[in-house]
Coordinates of C-alpha atoms in Angstrom, one line a residue:
M1 CA -108.8 -20.2 84.0
A2 CA -110.0 -20.4 80.4
I3 CA -109.3 -20.9 76.7
I4 CA -109.1 -17.5 75.3
R5 CA -108.7 -16.2 71.8
A6 CA -105.8 -13.8 71.8
N7 CA -107.3 -11.7 69.0
Q8 CA -110.2 -10.8 71.4
L9 CA -107.7 -9.3 73.9
A10 CA -106.7 -5.6 74.0
D11 CA -103.8 -4.6 71.9
G12 CA -100.7 -4.4 74.1
A13 CA -102.0 -6.8 76.8
T14 CA -99.6 -8.6 78.9
L15 CA -100.0 -12.4 79.8
D16 CA -98.5 -13.4 83.1
A17 CA -97.6 -16.8 84.4
D18 CA -95.0 -18.9 86.2
I19 CA -94.4 -21.1 83.1
C20 CA -95.2 -20.1 79.5
I21 CA -95.3 -22.9 77.0
V22 CA -95.3 -22.2 73.3
G23 CA -97.3 -24.7 71.2
A24 CA -100.4 -26.8 72.2
G25 CA -99.4 -30.0 70.5
A26 CA -98.4 -33.4 71.9
A27 CA -95.5 -31.9 73.9
G28 CA -97.1 -28.6 75.0
I29 CA -100.4 -30.1 76.1
T30 CA -98.7 -33.0 77.9
L31 CA -96.4 -30.6 79.7
A32 CA -99.2 -28.3 80.8
R33 CA -101.4 -31.2 82.1
A34 CA -98.5 -32.8 83.9
L35 CA -97.8 -29.5 85.7
E36 CA -101.4 -28.8 86.4
K37 CA -101.4 -29.7 90.1
S38 CA -98.0 -28.2 90.8
G39 CA -99.3 -24.9 92.1
L40 CA -97.7 -23.1 89.1
R41 CA -99.7 -20.8 86.8
I42 CA -99.3 -22.0 83.3
C43 CA -99.7 -20.1 80.1
L44 CA -100.1 -22.1 76.9
L45 CA -99.8 -20.3 73.6
E46 CA -101.2 -21.7 70.4
S47 CA -100.9 -20.2 67.0
G48 CA -104.0 -21.7 65.6
D49 CA -107.6 -22.2 66.6
Y50 CA -109.8 -25.3 67.1
H51 CA -109.8 -26.1 63.3
P52 CA -107.3 -25.7 60.6
D53 CA -107.2 -22.4 58.6
E54 CA -105.3 -21.8 55.4
K55 CA -103.8 -18.4 56.5
V56 CA -102.5 -19.9 59.8
Q57 CA -101.2 -23.1 58.0
S58 CA -99.3 -21.0 55.6
L59 CA -97.1 -19.8 58.4
Y60 CA -95.4 -23.2 58.2
D61 CA -94.5 -22.9 54.5
L62 CA -90.8 -23.5 53.9
Q63 CA -88.3 -23.7 51.1
N64 CA -86.7 -27.1 50.4
E65 CA -83.4 -27.1 48.8
G66 CA -82.0 -30.5 49.9
Y67 CA -83.0 -34.1 49.5
P68 CA -86.5 -34.3 48.0
I69 CA -89.5 -34.3 50.4
R70 CA -93.0 -35.0 49.5
E71 CA -94.6 -32.3 47.6
N72 CA -98.2 -31.0 48.3
F73 CA -98.1 -33.0 51.6
M74 CA -99.2 -31.5 54.9
S75 CA -96.6 -32.8 57.3
R76 CA -97.4 -30.4 60.1
A77 CA -100.7 -29.0 61.5
R78 CA -100.8 -25.5 63.0
Y79 CA -103.9 -25.7 65.2
F80 CA -105.0 -26.8 68.6
G81 CA -103.6 -30.3 69.2
G82 CA -100.7 -29.9 66.7
S83 CA -99.5 -32.3 64.2
C84 CA -101.0 -35.3 66.0
N85 CA -104.2 -34.2 64.4
L86 CA -102.8 -35.9 61.2
W87 CA -101.3 -38.8 63.0
A88 CA -102.2 -42.4 62.4
G89 CA -101.3 -43.4 66.0
R90 CA -98.2 -45.7 65.6
N91 CA -96.2 -45.7 68.8
M92 CA -92.7 -47.2 69.1
R93 CA -89.9 -47.0 71.6
M94 CA -86.4 -46.1 70.7
S95 CA -83.8 -48.8 71.2
R96 CA -81.1 -48.9 73.9
I97 CA -78.4 -48.6 71.3
D98 CA -79.9 -45.3 70.0
F99 CA -78.9 -43.6 73.2
L100 CA -75.2 -44.8 73.1
K101 CA -72.2 -43.3 71.6
R102 CA -71.2 -45.4 68.6
D103 CA -67.8 -45.1 67.0
W104 CA -69.2 -46.0 63.6
V105 CA -72.0 -43.4 63.8
P106 CA -70.6 -39.8 63.8
N107 CA -72.2 -37.4 66.3
S108 CA -74.1 -40.3 68.0
G109 CA -74.9 -40.5 71.8
W110 CA -77.3 -38.8 74.2
P111 CA -76.5 -37.4 77.6
L112 CA -79.1 -39.7 79.1
S113 CA -79.7 -43.5 78.8
Y114 CA -82.6 -45.7 77.7
E115 CA -82.7 -46.9 81.3
E116 CA -83.2 -43.2 82.6
L117 CA -86.1 -42.8 80.1
E118 CA -87.7 -46.2 80.5
P119 CA -90.0 -45.3 83.5
Y120 CA -91.2 -42.2 81.5
Y121 CA -92.0 -44.5 78.5
Q122 CA -94.3 -46.4 80.7
H123 CA -96.1 -43.3 81.8
A124 CA -96.2 -42.1 78.2
E125 CA -97.9 -45.4 77.1
R126 CA -100.6 -44.7 79.7
V127 CA -101.0 -41.1 78.5
L128 CA -101.4 -42.1 74.9
G129 CA -103.7 -45.0 75.7
V130 CA -101.7 -47.8 74.0
P131 CA -101.1 -51.4 75.2
A132 CA -98.1 -51.6 77.6
F133 CA -94.9 -52.4 75.7
S134 CA -93.9 -54.8 78.6
R135 CA -96.5 -57.3 77.2
F136 CA -94.4 -57.8 74.0
T137 CA -90.8 -57.8 75.2
A138 CA -90.4 -61.6 75.3
V139 CA -91.0 -63.1 71.8
D140 CA -92.3 -66.4 73.3
A141 CA -95.0 -64.5 75.1
V142 CA -96.3 -62.3 72.3
P143 CA -100.0 -62.9 71.7
H144 CA -100.9 -65.1 68.7
I145 CA -97.3 -65.4 67.5
E146 CA -96.7 -68.3 65.1
A147 CA -93.8 -70.7 65.2
R148 CA -92.2 -69.4 62.1
E149 CA -92.4 -65.8 63.3
K150 CA -90.6 -66.8 66.5
Q151 CA -88.0 -68.8 64.5
L152 CA -87.2 -65.7 62.5
F153 CA -85.9 -64.1 65.7
V154 CA -83.9 -67.0 67.0
A155 CA -80.8 -66.1 65.2
E156 CA -78.7 -63.2 66.7
E157 CA -78.8 -61.0 63.6
L158 CA -82.5 -59.9 63.7
D159 CA -84.7 -58.5 66.5
P160 CA -88.4 -57.9 66.5
T161 CA -89.7 -54.3 66.8
V162 CA -93.0 -53.5 68.5
A163 CA -95.4 -50.9 67.1
L164 CA -98.4 -50.1 69.2
W165 CA -101.7 -48.4 68.5
G166 CA -104.4 -47.3 71.0
I167 CA -108.1 -47.9 70.3
K168 CA -107.8 -44.6 68.3
P169 CA -105.0 -42.2 67.7
M170 CA -104.6 -39.6 70.4
R171 CA -106.0 -36.2 69.4
F172 CA -104.4 -34.1 72.1
G173 CA -106.6 -31.1 71.5
K174 CA -109.8 -32.9 71.4
V175 CA -109.1 -35.2 74.3
N176 CA -107.8 -32.4 76.7
K177 CA -110.1 -29.5 75.6
T178 CA -112.6 -29.9 78.4
A179 CA -110.0 -30.5 81.1
L180 CA -108.0 -27.4 79.9
R181 CA -111.1 -25.2 79.8
R182 CA -112.0 -26.2 83.4
S183 CA -108.4 -26.0 84.8
R184 CA -107.7 -23.6 87.6
S185 CA -104.0 -23.3 86.8
I186 CA -103.8 -23.3 83.0
D187 CA -104.7 -20.5 80.6
V188 CA -104.8 -21.4 76.9
Y189 CA -104.5 -18.6 74.3
L190 CA -105.5 -19.4 70.8
N191 CA -104.4 -17.4 67.7
A192 CA -101.3 -16.4 69.7
N193 CA -98.1 -16.4 67.5
V194 CA -94.8 -16.0 69.1
T195 CA -92.6 -13.9 66.9
E196 CA -89.5 -13.3 69.1
I197 CA -87.9 -14.5 72.3
V198 CA -86.6 -11.4 74.1
P199 CA -83.7 -11.9 76.5
T200 CA -82.9 -9.9 79.6
P201 CA -80.4 -7.0 79.3
D202 CA -77.4 -9.3 80.3
G203 CA -78.5 -12.0 77.7
C204 CA -78.5 -14.8 80.3
A205 CA -82.2 -15.4 80.5
V206 CA -85.5 -14.7 78.8
E207 CA -87.4 -11.6 79.8
H208 CA -90.6 -12.1 77.7
L209 CA -92.0 -13.2 74.5
A210 CA -93.3 -11.1 71.7
V211 CA -96.7 -12.3 70.6
R212 CA -98.8 -11.3 67.6
T213 CA -102.1 -12.2 66.1
L214 CA -102.7 -12.3 62.4
E215 CA -105.2 -9.4 62.9
G216 CA -102.3 -7.3 64.0
K217 CA -102.5 -7.1 67.8
Q218 CA -99.2 -7.2 69.7
L219 CA -99.1 -8.9 73.1
T220 CA -96.4 -9.7 75.7
A221 CA -96.0 -13.0 77.5
R222 CA -94.0 -12.8 80.8
A223 CA -93.0 -15.8 83.0
R224 CA -90.2 -17.0 85.2
T225 CA -89.7 -20.1 82.9
F226 CA -90.4 -20.6 79.2
V227 CA -90.7 -23.7 77.1
L228 CA -90.6 -24.0 73.4
A229 CA -92.8 -26.9 72.3
S230 CA -93.7 -25.9 68.7
G231 CA -92.2 -28.8 66.7
G232 CA -89.1 -30.0 65.3
L233 CA -88.6 -27.2 62.9
E234 CA -90.4 -24.3 64.5
N235 CA -88.5 -24.5 67.8
A236 CA -85.3 -23.8 65.8
R237 CA -86.8 -21.0 63.9
L238 CA -87.9 -19.2 67.0
L239 CA -84.4 -19.3 68.4
L240 CA -82.9 -18.3 65.1
V241 CA -85.2 -15.3 64.5
S242 CA -84.5 -13.9 68.1
R243 CA -81.4 -11.8 67.1
R244 CA -81.9 -8.7 69.3
Q245 CA -78.8 -9.4 71.2
H246 CA -77.1 -12.3 69.4
P247 CA -76.8 -11.9 65.6
Q248 CA -76.9 -15.8 65.2
G249 CA -80.0 -16.2 67.4
L250 CA -80.5 -17.4 70.9
G251 CA -78.6 -20.5 72.2
N252 CA -76.5 -20.4 69.0
H253 CA -73.0 -19.2 70.1
H254 CA -71.5 -22.3 68.4
D255 CA -73.8 -22.4 65.3
V256 CA -75.7 -25.5 66.2
V257 CA -79.3 -24.3 66.2
G258 CA -81.0 -25.8 63.1
R259 CA -78.2 -28.2 62.3
Y260 CA -78.3 -32.0 62.6
F261 CA -81.7 -32.1 61.1
L262 CA -83.0 -35.7 61.1
D263 CA -86.0 -37.5 59.6
H264 CA -86.6 -41.2 59.0
P265 CA -85.6 -41.9 55.3
R266 CA -88.5 -44.2 54.2
A267 CA -89.0 -46.3 51.2
I268 CA -91.4 -49.1 49.9
H269 CA -88.9 -51.5 48.4
G270 CA -88.7 -55.2 48.5
R271 CA -91.1 -58.0 48.1
I272 CA -91.5 -61.5 49.9
R273 CA -93.4 -64.3 48.3
V274 CA -94.9 -66.2 51.3
N275 CA -95.2 -70.0 51.0
D276 CA -98.6 -71.7 51.0
S277 CA -100.2 -72.2 54.3
V278 CA -97.8 -69.7 56.1
S279 CA -99.5 -67.3 58.4
L280 CA -97.8 -64.3 59.8
P281 CA -100.3 -62.6 62.0
C282 CA -97.9 -60.7 64.3
L283 CA -95.9 -59.4 61.4
T284 CA -99.0 -58.1 59.6
G285 CA -100.8 -56.8 62.7
I286 CA -103.0 -58.0 65.5
P287 CA -106.0 -56.3 67.0
L288 CA -106.3 -56.5 70.8
A289 CA -109.1 -55.5 73.2
D290 CA -107.1 -52.3 74.1
G291 CA -105.6 -51.5 70.7
K292 CA -103.4 -53.1 68.1
F293 CA -99.8 -54.2 67.7
Q294 CA -97.5 -55.2 64.9
L295 CA -94.0 -56.7 64.9
G296 CA -91.4 -55.5 62.5
I297 CA -88.0 -56.8 61.6
A298 CA -84.8 -54.9 62.7
L299 CA -81.1 -55.4 62.8
S300 CA -80.1 -56.6 66.4
E301 CA -77.7 -54.4 68.4
Q302 CA -75.1 -57.1 68.1
E303 CA -75.4 -57.2 64.3
Q304 CA -75.3 -53.3 64.1
R305 CA -72.0 -53.4 65.9
K306 CA -70.6 -56.2 63.9
A307 CA -71.5 -54.8 60.5
R308 CA -71.2 -51.1 61.6
V309 CA -74.5 -50.2 60.2
L310 CA -77.4 -47.9 61.4
N311 CA -80.5 -49.0 63.2
S312 CA -83.1 -49.9 60.6
Y313 CA -86.2 -52.0 60.4
V314 CA -89.0 -53.1 57.9
S315 CA -92.7 -53.3 58.5
L316 CA -94.5 -55.8 56.3
E317 CA -97.8 -55.0 54.5
P318 CA -99.8 -57.0 52.0
A319 CA -98.6 -56.4 48.4
L320 CA -100.8 -55.1 45.7
S321 CA -100.6 -55.8 41.9
E322 CA -99.4 -52.9 39.8
M323 CA -103.0 -52.3 38.5
A324 CA -104.6 -52.5 41.9
E325 CA -101.9 -50.3 43.3
K326 CA -102.7 -47.7 40.8
Q327 CA -106.4 -47.7 41.5
Y328 CA -105.8 -48.0 45.2
G329 CA -103.4 -45.0 45.1
R330 CA -106.1 -42.7 43.9
S331 CA -108.5 -44.0 46.6
I332 CA -106.2 -43.7 49.5
N333 CA -105.3 -40.1 48.6
V334 CA -109.0 -39.2 48.5
M335 CA -109.5 -41.0 51.8
K336 CA -106.6 -39.2 53.3
V337 CA -108.3 -35.9 52.7
L338 CA -111.8 -37.1 53.8
L339 CA -110.8 -39.1 56.8
R340 CA -107.9 -37.2 58.2
H341 CA -108.7 -33.9 59.8
G342 CA -106.2 -31.2 59.4
Y343 CA -106.3 -30.2 55.8
A344 CA -107.0 -26.6 55.5
G345 CA -108.8 -24.4 52.9
K346 CA -107.5 -25.2 49.4
R347 CA -105.4 -28.0 50.7
T348 CA -108.7 -30.1 50.8
S349 CA -109.4 -29.7 47.1
L350 CA -109.7 -33.2 45.6
S351 CA -108.7 -31.8 42.2
R352 CA -105.2 -31.0 43.5
I353 CA -104.5 -34.5 44.9
D354 CA -101.2 -35.8 43.7
T355 CA -101.3 -39.5 43.1
S356 CA -97.7 -39.9 41.8
G357 CA -96.5 -40.9 45.2
A358 CA -99.4 -43.2 46.0
R359 CA -97.2 -46.2 46.8
D360 CA -95.5 -44.2 49.6
L361 CA -98.8 -43.7 51.4
I362 CA -100.2 -47.2 51.2
Y363 CA -98.8 -48.4 54.4
L364 CA -100.3 -45.4 56.2
L365 CA -103.8 -46.3 55.2
T366 CA -104.1 -50.0 55.6
P367 CA -107.3 -51.2 57.3
K368 CA -105.7 -51.3 60.8
E369 CA -105.0 -47.5 60.5
I370 CA -108.2 -46.1 59.0
M371 CA -110.9 -48.4 60.2
P372 CA -112.4 -47.6 63.7
H373 CA -111.2 -50.1 66.2
F374 CA -114.6 -51.6 67.0
L375 CA -115.0 -52.5 63.3
Y376 CA -111.3 -53.5 62.6
R377 CA -111.1 -55.9 65.4
P378 CA -114.0 -58.3 64.4
Y379 CA -112.9 -57.8 60.7
A380 CA -109.3 -58.8 61.4
M381 CA -110.4 -61.8 63.6
L382 CA -112.7 -63.0 61.0
K383 CA -110.2 -62.6 58.2
R384 CA -107.6 -64.5 60.2
K385 CA -110.1 -67.4 60.8
V386 CA -111.1 -67.6 57.2
R387 CA -107.6 -67.5 55.9
K388 CA -106.2 -69.8 58.6
N389 CA -104.9 -72.3 56.1
R390 CA -104.1 -70.0 53.3
S391 CA -101.0 -68.1 52.5
V392 CA -100.9 -64.3 52.9
G393 CA -99.5 -64.2 49.3
H394 CA -96.9 -61.5 48.9
L395 CA -95.7 -59.0 51.3
T396 CA -94.1 -55.5 50.6
L397 CA -91.3 -54.2 52.8
I398 CA -91.7 -50.7 54.2
N399 CA -88.3 -49.5 55.2
F400 CA -87.5 -47.1 57.9
C401 CA -83.9 -46.0 58.4
E402 CA -82.0 -44.3 61.1
Q403 CA -79.9 -41.3 59.9
V404 CA -76.4 -40.3 60.6
P405 CA -76.6 -36.9 62.5
D406 CA -75.1 -34.7 59.9
R407 CA -74.1 -31.1 60.8
D408 CA -74.7 -30.0 57.2
S409 CA -78.3 -31.4 57.3
R410 CA -80.1 -28.3 58.6
V411 CA -82.8 -25.6 58.6
M412 CA -81.8 -21.9 58.1
L413 CA -83.6 -18.6 57.9
S414 CA -84.8 -17.5 54.4
D415 CA -84.9 -14.0 53.2
K416 CA -88.5 -14.5 52.5
R417 CA -91.0 -13.5 55.2
D418 CA -94.4 -14.9 56.3
A419 CA -97.6 -13.0 57.1
L420 CA -96.2 -12.2 60.6
G421 CA -93.0 -10.7 59.1
M422 CA -90.9 -13.6 60.4
N423 CA -88.2 -15.2 58.2
M424 CA -89.4 -18.4 56.6
L425 CA -87.3 -21.6 56.9
R426 CA -85.0 -23.1 54.3
L427 CA -84.6 -26.9 54.7
D428 CA -81.5 -28.6 53.4
W429 CA -82.1 -32.3 54.3
R430 CA -79.1 -34.6 53.7
V431 CA -79.3 -38.4 53.2
G432 CA -76.1 -40.3 52.6
E433 CA -74.8 -43.7 51.6
A434 CA -74.7 -45.0 55.2
E435 CA -78.6 -45.1 55.2
R436 CA -78.7 -47.0 51.9
H437 CA -76.0 -49.5 53.0
S438 CA -77.8 -50.2 56.2
V439 CA -81.1 -51.0 54.4
R440 CA -79.2 -53.3 51.9
H441 CA -77.6 -55.2 54.8
L442 CA -80.9 -55.7 56.5
H443 CA -82.5 -56.9 53.3
Q444 CA -79.7 -59.5 52.8
L445 CA -80.4 -60.9 56.3
I446 CA -84.1 -60.9 55.9
G447 CA -83.8 -62.8 52.5
R448 CA -81.7 -65.4 54.0
S449 CA -83.8 -65.8 57.1
V450 CA -87.2 -66.1 55.5
E451 CA -85.9 -68.9 53.4
E452 CA -84.3 -70.7 56.3
C453 CA -87.6 -70.4 58.4
G454 CA -89.6 -71.8 55.6
I455 CA -91.6 -68.5 55.3
G456 CA -90.9 -67.9 51.6
A457 CA -88.5 -66.1 49.4
M458 CA -87.3 -62.6 48.8
E459 CA -88.3 -61.7 45.2
T460 CA -86.1 -58.6 45.0
S461 CA -82.3 -58.6 45.3
P462 CA -80.4 -56.6 48.1
E463 CA -78.4 -55.0 45.3
S464 CA -81.6 -53.3 44.0
V465 CA -81.6 -51.1 47.0
A466 CA -79.1 -48.9 45.2
E467 CA -81.9 -47.8 42.9
L468 CA -84.5 -47.0 45.6
Q469 CA -85.4 -43.4 46.4
F470 CA -86.1 -42.5 50.0
T471 CA -88.8 -40.1 50.9
D472 CA -89.4 -38.3 54.2
A473 CA -91.6 -39.6 57.0
S474 CA -92.6 -36.1 58.4
H475 CA -90.6 -36.8 61.6
H476 CA -88.7 -33.6 62.1
M477 CA -85.9 -34.1 64.7
G478 CA -82.6 -32.9 65.9
T479 CA -82.6 -29.1 65.2
T480 CA -82.0 -28.2 68.9
R481 CA -80.2 -31.4 69.8
M482 CA -79.4 -32.5 73.4
N483 CA -75.9 -32.6 74.4
D484 CA -74.2 -31.4 77.7
D485 CA -71.3 -29.9 75.6
V486 CA -72.4 -26.4 74.5
R487 CA -70.2 -26.8 71.3
E488 CA -72.2 -29.9 70.3
G489 CA -75.8 -29.2 71.5
V490 CA -78.5 -26.6 72.0
V491 CA -80.0 -28.0 75.2
D492 CA -78.5 -29.9 78.1
R493 CA -79.7 -33.3 79.6
N494 CA -82.7 -31.3 81.3
S495 CA -83.7 -29.7 77.9
R496 CA -82.5 -26.3 79.1
V497 CA -81.0 -24.1 76.4
H498 CA -77.3 -23.5 76.9
G499 CA -76.6 -20.1 78.3
L500 CA -80.2 -19.2 79.1
A501 CA -81.3 -19.9 82.7
N502 CA -85.0 -20.1 82.1
L503 CA -85.6 -21.4 78.6
F504 CA -86.3 -25.0 77.9
V505 CA -87.3 -27.0 74.7
G506 CA -89.7 -29.8 74.5
G507 CA -90.4 -32.2 71.5
S508 CA -88.5 -34.0 68.9
S509 CA -86.0 -31.1 68.1
V510 CA -84.0 -32.2 71.1
F511 CA -83.4 -35.7 69.7
A512 CA -79.6 -36.3 69.5
T513 CA -80.2 -39.4 67.3
A514 CA -83.4 -40.6 65.7
G515 CA -83.1 -44.4 65.7
H516 CA -85.9 -45.9 63.5
A517 CA -88.9 -45.4 65.8
N518 CA -91.8 -43.0 65.2
P519 CA -91.1 -40.1 67.6
T520 CA -94.4 -39.5 69.4
L521 CA -94.0 -41.8 72.2
T522 CA -90.5 -40.5 72.9
I523 CA -91.7 -37.0 72.7
V524 CA -94.3 -37.6 75.4
A525 CA -91.8 -39.5 77.6
L526 CA -89.2 -36.7 77.4
T527 CA -91.9 -34.2 78.1
L528 CA -93.1 -36.1 81.2
R529 CA -89.4 -36.1 82.3
L530 CA -89.1 -32.4 81.7
A531 CA -92.3 -31.7 83.7
E532 CA -90.8 -33.5 86.7
H533 CA -87.7 -31.4 86.4
L534 CA -89.6 -28.1 86.1
E535 CA -91.8 -28.9 89.0
Q536 CA -88.8 -29.4 91.2
H537 CA -86.9 -26.3 90.0
A538 CA -89.4 -23.7 88.7
K539 CA -91.5 -23.1 91.9
P540 CA -91.2 -19.7 93.5
A541 CA -88.6 -19.4 96.2

């Protein structure tokens, strides 16, 4: 088997496999590698090449007509390895409550539980090369935790969150390139754009995929089983544009495809003045031999139920003065271009860098996320030793909020077309008062707790939350949501599209709720679960 550029194949060629996967990102590559020894022939289709390209990247352009998202910001990468080419590497598990039906959260609940997903989380942590979550589940056992940090979580209202990083962010394309090239069961096709999912005459299964290259070649991909793994927005678009037999698109008899779009409303808001001689190492991040971890502050499940609020948390980062912040803002935007691969063509032009939203990017480019691990670890250890008896000064609150799954928050097809002739997407993201109320409640509890624990004082009032403006976190979820009821979801508990016997969906588009956790770890865990299901059910009779 091999990695092949589709634009070098003959026009009209047919690609045959047992399982055809669309998208070579975190979900697609994980799925292919997990099925590699199953005896199944795998075809992995990727729109891009090994490196970013402006023409290919423009296929992701969309129209935004809802709550504002970041302008001139590349939130998705359309080349080998997917959007994890842009990823800073933060891994978090979703919480148990995220999977439950909650009477105060409309449209909540998954058809599977946290306990069902937990063994796949363990496997996903190994795949991603991050420290095992089990090392941080007991607060008393967390490495280097200080007494005041522990005291913060003694009360029943607040719980610690755990964010994990590996020694470096997982670049799925780079890490798996050699193994995929040498694989005896996986064929990877670059420059292969799926433009339509073509059903069988009875409409109950997928017959083949229509594939095109930007150079104009038309190909056909045939398989017994098909998996869409092209991202939280693109999975929905492929279903919506496939209208040959169903005017509303495939899997969309009840008008659910593209609806319930979720992100993590994010805001830099709130400031804590830390008392002299108070050290908060775990709340500001600790390097380990095998990666890094950082504790955040979240509402406990008990408190969420009592106050009837959403699952939200804050991450604490060192605060900057207004002047330093302004200068730092310019620097981090330049570094974002120079240090992060994935910016294509004109998108790399430093003259076009928009610094108006610099504060929103500061947390993404702290030393723990841009310095190589072999440099950051001694740097952080030395810094901690030097500052042992000094206060951390001021800390800024980075807020991440769960969203209510809203049917009217959605992506739809635009009348505008891309270079392949496909309808572009229109995004109408909805953010409501429930999200703001949940952040306000969390700030009230944090403000009270940091004073009671002798950590310091909140310098911003919870009432000021009414003035904050959320932005997006580039976590696109929910557009092909998981629900066993065909009227409420697009895929069932096994990620199979309702009404189509051989079409499955991988990735964050199947999330029924989003919690507050970065989605990558859950994407990989769900993909490993899907691989196990396909291996059991997709083999030839």
